[in-house]
Amino acid sequence: MSLTTLGLELPTDPRWVNIAEMNIGDILIDHAYCEQKAASSCISLIVQYSDKEAIVETLTPVVAEEWGHFQRVLKELRKRNIPLGRQRKDEYVNQLRSRLRRPIGDRNEQLMDNLLINALIEARSCERFKLLSENIADEGLQKFYRELMISEAGHYRNFIELAETYLPAERVRQRWKEFLAVEADIMATLDVRGDRMH
Ligand SMILES: [Fe+2]
Ligand SMILES: [Fe+2]
């Protein structure tokens, strides 16, 4: 999974994976909450757009997959005797949400923005899982992150395709470009820290 395939404009700072490996307990805790938020976000989309069949049909199995990921991360925490603890502040997602928010009257445009923000987080997670799978010493975690990378890449495609189901592909591409530019800007300004997945 390359950056080009995912569309991301800025690769992760190369120092990240090394400091993440040194803080793998914190990374796993943050990761568990990323999976929880992914599942919750799909449930919200299903409830909010229950009249849209493709949303309900596509995202219902994704909820189950994300919750399965949550369970798998919990298992990795348990193996290491690390308690899940409380959720930490997610600066990356908070900044994405606040910077990409806009007043929207059209329901499909609102849906597209919701789907694209999910696609963006999947794409960045996918890139980070790839870095972990290729660079950390723990062989069990290498395999774990490789499997999850493949799964999140599938979700990324699901979200883009759903957006294209309800809006013209050209419009989706145009808005996606704006999302990518904002994401790259956030990435460039966020501190590189070893206790966050993003
Ligand atoms: Fe996931
Ligand atoms: Fe996902």
CSV table of N, CA, C and O in Angstrom, one decimal, residues 105-161:
chain,number,residue,atom,x,y,z
A,105,GLY,N,-26.0,22.8,3.4
A,105,GLY,CA,-27.4,22.6,3.3
A,105,GLY,C,-27.8,21.3,2.7
A,105,GLY,O,-28.8,20.7,3.1
A,106,ASP,N,-27.0,20.8,1.8
A,106,ASP,CA,-27.3,19.6,1.0
A,106,ASP,C,-27.0,18.4,1.8
A,106,ASP,O,-25.8,18.2,2.2
A,107,ARG,N,-27.9,17.5,1.9
A,107,ARG,CA,-27.7,16.3,2.8
A,107,ARG,C,-26.7,15.3,2.2
A,107,ARG,O,-25.9,14.7,2.9
A,108,ASN,N,-26.6,15.2,0.8
A,108,ASN,CA,-25.6,14.4,0.2
A,108,ASN,C,-24.2,15.0,0.3
A,108,ASN,O,-23.2,14.2,0.5
A,109,GLU,N,-24.1,16.3,0.3
A,109,GLU,CA,-22.8,16.9,0.5
A,109,GLU,C,-22.3,16.6,1.9
A,109,GLU,O,-21.1,16.4,2.2
A,110,GLN,N,-23.2,16.7,2.9
A,110,GLN,CA,-22.9,16.4,4.3
A,110,GLN,C,-22.4,15.0,4.4
A,110,GLN,O,-21.4,14.7,5.1
A,111,LEU,N,-23.2,14.1,3.8
A,111,LEU,CA,-22.8,12.7,3.8
A,111,LEU,C,-21.4,12.5,3.2
A,111,LEU,O,-20.6,11.8,3.8
A,112,MET,N,-21.1,13.1,2.1
A,112,MET,CA,-19.8,13.0,1.4
A,112,MET,C,-18.7,13.4,2.4
A,112,MET,O,-17.7,12.7,2.5
A,113,ASP,N,-18.9,14.5,3.0
A,113,ASP,CA,-17.9,15.0,4.0
A,113,ASP,C,-17.7,14.0,5.1
A,113,ASP,O,-16.5,13.7,5.5
A,114,ASN,N,-18.8,13.4,5.6
A,114,ASN,CA,-18.7,12.4,6.6
A,114,ASN,C,-17.9,11.2,6.1
A,114,ASN,O,-17.0,10.6,6.8
A,115,LEU,N,-18.2,10.8,4.9
A,115,LEU,CA,-17.5,9.6,4.4
A,115,LEU,C,-16.0,9.9,4.1
A,115,LEU,O,-15.2,9.0,4.4
A,116,LEU,N,-15.7,11.1,3.6
A,116,LEU,CA,-14.4,11.4,3.2
A,116,LEU,C,-13.5,11.5,4.5
A,116,LEU,O,-12.3,11.2,4.4
A,117,ILE,N,-14.0,12.0,5.5
A,117,ILE,CA,-13.2,12.1,6.7
A,117,ILE,C,-12.8,10.7,7.3
A,117,ILE,O,-11.7,10.5,7.7
A,118,ASN,N,-13.8,9.8,7.2
A,118,ASN,CA,-13.5,8.4,7.5
A,118,ASN,C,-12.5,7.8,6.6
A,118,ASN,O,-11.6,7.1,7.0
A,119,ALA,N,-12.6,8.1,5.3
A,119,ALA,CA,-11.6,7.6,4.3
A,119,ALA,C,-10.2,8.1,4.6
A,119,ALA,O,-9.2,7.3,4.5
A,120,LEU,N,-10.2,9.3,5.0
A,120,LEU,CA,-8.9,10.0,5.3
A,120,LEU,C,-8.2,9.3,6.5
A,120,LEU,O,-7.0,9.0,6.5
A,121,ILE,N,-9.0,9.1,7.6
A,121,ILE,CA,-8.4,8.5,8.8
A,121,ILE,C,-8.0,7.0,8.5
A,121,ILE,O,-7.0,6.6,8.9
A,122,GLU,N,-8.8,6.3,7.7
A,122,GLU,CA,-8.4,5.0,7.3
A,122,GLU,C,-7.1,5.0,6.5
A,122,GLU,O,-6.2,4.1,6.7
A,123,ALA,N,-7.0,5.9,5.6
A,123,ALA,CA,-5.8,6.0,4.7
A,123,ALA,C,-4.5,6.2,5.6
A,123,ALA,O,-3.5,5.5,5.4
A,124,ARG,N,-4.6,7.2,6.5
A,124,ARG,CA,-3.4,7.5,7.4
A,124,ARG,C,-3.2,6.3,8.3
A,124,ARG,O,-2.0,6.0,8.5
A,125,SER,N,-4.2,5.7,8.8
A,125,SER,CA,-4.0,4.5,9.7
A,125,SER,C,-3.3,3.4,8.9
A,125,SER,O,-2.4,2.8,9.4
A,126,CYS,N,-3.8,3.2,7.7
A,126,CYS,CA,-3.2,2.2,6.9
A,126,CYS,C,-1.7,2.4,6.6
A,126,CYS,O,-0.9,1.5,6.8
A,127,GLU,N,-1.3,3.7,6.4
A,127,GLU,CA,0.1,4.0,6.2
A,127,GLU,C,0.9,3.7,7.5
A,127,GLU,O,2.0,3.2,7.4
A,128,ARG,N,0.3,4.1,8.6
A,128,ARG,CA,1.0,3.9,9.9
A,128,ARG,C,1.1,2.4,10.2
A,128,ARG,O,2.2,1.9,10.7
A,129,PHE,N,0.1,1.6,10.0
A,129,PHE,CA,0.1,0.2,10.2
A,129,PHE,C,1.2,-0.4,9.4
A,129,PHE,O,1.9,-1.4,9.8
A,130,LYS,N,1.3,0.0,8.1
A,130,LYS,CA,2.3,-0.5,7.2
A,130,LYS,C,3.7,-0.2,7.8
A,130,LYS,O,4.6,-1.1,7.9
A,131,LEU,N,4.0,1.0,8.3
A,131,LEU,CA,5.2,1.3,8.9
A,131,LEU,C,5.5,0.4,10.1
A,131,LEU,O,6.6,-0.1,10.2
A,132,LEU,N,4.5,0.2,10.9
A,132,LEU,CA,4.7,-0.6,12.1
A,132,LEU,C,5.0,-2.1,11.6
A,132,LEU,O,6.0,-2.7,12.1
A,133,SER,N,4.3,-2.6,10.7
A,133,SER,CA,4.5,-4.0,10.3
A,133,SER,C,5.8,-4.2,9.6
A,133,SER,O,6.4,-5.3,9.7
A,134,GLU,N,6.4,-3.1,9.1
A,134,GLU,CA,7.7,-3.3,8.4
A,134,GLU,C,8.9,-3.0,9.2
A,134,GLU,O,10.0,-3.3,8.9
A,135,ASN,N,8.7,-2.3,10.3
A,135,ASN,CA,9.8,-1.7,11.1
A,135,ASN,C,10.0,-2.2,12.5
A,135,ASN,O,11.0,-1.9,13.1
A,136,ILE,N,9.0,-2.8,13.1
A,136,ILE,CA,9.2,-3.1,14.5
A,136,ILE,C,9.7,-4.6,14.6
A,136,ILE,O,9.5,-5.4,13.7
A,137,ALA,N,10.3,-4.8,15.8
A,137,ALA,CA,11.0,-6.1,15.9
A,137,ALA,C,10.1,-7.3,16.3
A,137,ALA,O,10.3,-8.4,16.0
A,138,ASP,N,9.0,-6.9,17.0
A,138,ASP,CA,8.1,-8.0,17.5
A,138,ASP,C,7.3,-8.6,16.4
A,138,ASP,O,6.5,-8.0,15.7
A,139,GLU,N,7.6,-9.9,16.1
A,139,GLU,CA,7.1,-10.6,14.9
A,139,GLU,C,5.6,-10.8,15.0
A,139,GLU,O,4.9,-10.7,14.0
A,140,GLY,N,5.1,-11.0,16.2
A,140,GLY,CA,3.6,-11.1,16.3
A,140,GLY,C,2.9,-9.8,15.9
A,140,GLY,O,1.9,-9.8,15.2
A,141,LEU,N,3.5,-8.7,16.3
A,141,LEU,CA,2.9,-7.4,16.0
A,141,LEU,C,3.1,-7.0,14.5
A,141,LEU,O,2.2,-6.4,13.9
A,142,GLN,N,4.2,-7.5,14.0
A,142,GLN,CA,4.4,-7.3,12.5
A,142,GLN,C,3.2,-7.8,11.7
A,142,GLN,O,2.6,-7.2,10.9
A,143,LYS,N,2.9,-9.1,12.1
A,143,LYS,CA,1.8,-9.8,11.4
A,143,LYS,C,0.5,-9.2,11.7
A,143,LYS,O,-0.3,-9.0,10.8
A,144,PHE,N,0.3,-8.8,12.9
A,144,PHE,CA,-1.0,-8.2,13.4
A,144,PHE,C,-1.2,-6.9,12.6
A,144,PHE,O,-2.3,-6.6,12.0
A,145,TYR,N,-0.2,-6.0,12.5
A,145,TYR,CA,-0.3,-4.8,11.8
A,145,TYR,C,-0.4,-4.9,10.3
A,145,TYR,O,-1.1,-4.1,9.6
A,146,ARG,N,0.2,-6.0,9.7
A,146,ARG,CA,0.0,-6.2,8.3
A,146,ARG,C,-1.4,-6.6,8.0
A,146,ARG,O,-2.0,-6.1,7.0
A,147,GLU,N,-2.0,-7.5,8.8
A,147,GLU,CA,-3.4,-7.9,8.6
A,147,GLU,C,-4.4,-6.7,8.7
A,147,GLU,O,-5.3,-6.5,7.9
A,148,LEU,N,-4.1,-5.9,9.7
A,148,LEU,CA,-5.0,-4.7,9.9
A,148,LEU,C,-4.8,-3.7,8.8
A,148,LEU,O,-5.8,-3.1,8.3
A,149,MET,N,-3.6,-3.6,8.3
A,149,MET,CA,-3.4,-2.6,7.2
A,149,MET,C,-4.2,-3.0,6.0
A,149,MET,O,-4.9,-2.1,5.4
A,150,ILE,N,-4.3,-4.3,5.7
A,150,ILE,CA,-5.1,-4.7,4.5
A,150,ILE,C,-6.6,-4.5,4.7
A,150,ILE,O,-7.3,-4.0,3.9
A,151,SER,N,-7.0,-4.7,6.0
A,151,SER,CA,-8.4,-4.5,6.3
A,151,SER,C,-8.8,-3.0,6.2
A,151,SER,O,-9.8,-2.6,5.6
A,152,GLU,N,-7.9,-2.1,6.7
A,152,GLU,CA,-8.2,-0.7,6.7
A,152,GLU,C,-8.2,-0.1,5.2
A,152,GLU,O,-8.9,0.8,4.9
A,153,ALA,N,-7.3,-0.7,4.4
A,153,ALA,CA,-7.3,-0.3,3.0
A,153,ALA,C,-8.6,-0.6,2.3
A,153,ALA,O,-9.1,0.2,1.5
A,154,GLY,N,-9.2,-1.7,2.7
A,154,GLY,CA,-10.5,-2.1,2.2
A,154,GLY,C,-11.6,-1.1,2.6
A,154,GLY,O,-12.4,-0.6,1.8
A,155,HIS,N,-11.5,-0.6,3.9
A,155,HIS,CA,-12.5,0.3,4.4
A,155,HIS,C,-12.3,1.7,3.7
A,155,HIS,O,-13.3,2.4,3.4
A,156,TYR,N,-11.1,2.1,3.5
A,156,TYR,CA,-10.8,3.3,2.8
A,156,TYR,C,-11.5,3.3,1.4
A,156,TYR,O,-12.2,4.2,1.0
A,157,ARG,N,-11.4,2.2,0.7
A,157,ARG,CA,-12.1,2.1,-0.6
A,157,ARG,C,-13.6,2.1,-0.4
A,157,ARG,O,-14.3,2.7,-1.2
A,158,ASN,N,-14.1,1.4,0.6
A,158,ASN,CA,-15.5,1.4,0.9
A,158,ASN,C,-16.1,2.9,1.0
A,158,ASN,O,-17.1,3.2,0.4
A,159,PHE,N,-15.4,3.7,1.8
A,159,PHE,CA,-15.9,5.0,2.0
A,159,PHE,C,-15.8,5.9,0.7
A,159,PHE,O,-16.8,6.6,0.5
A,160,ILE,N,-14.7,5.8,-0.1
A,160,ILE,CA,-14.7,6.5,-1.3
A,160,ILE,C,-15.8,6.1,-2.3
A,160,ILE,O,-16.5,6.9,-2.9
A,161,GLU,N,-16.0,4.8,-2.4
A,161,GLU,CA,-17.0,4.3,-3.3
A,161,GLU,C,-18.4,4.7,-2.9
A,161,GLU,O,-19.2,5.0,-3.7
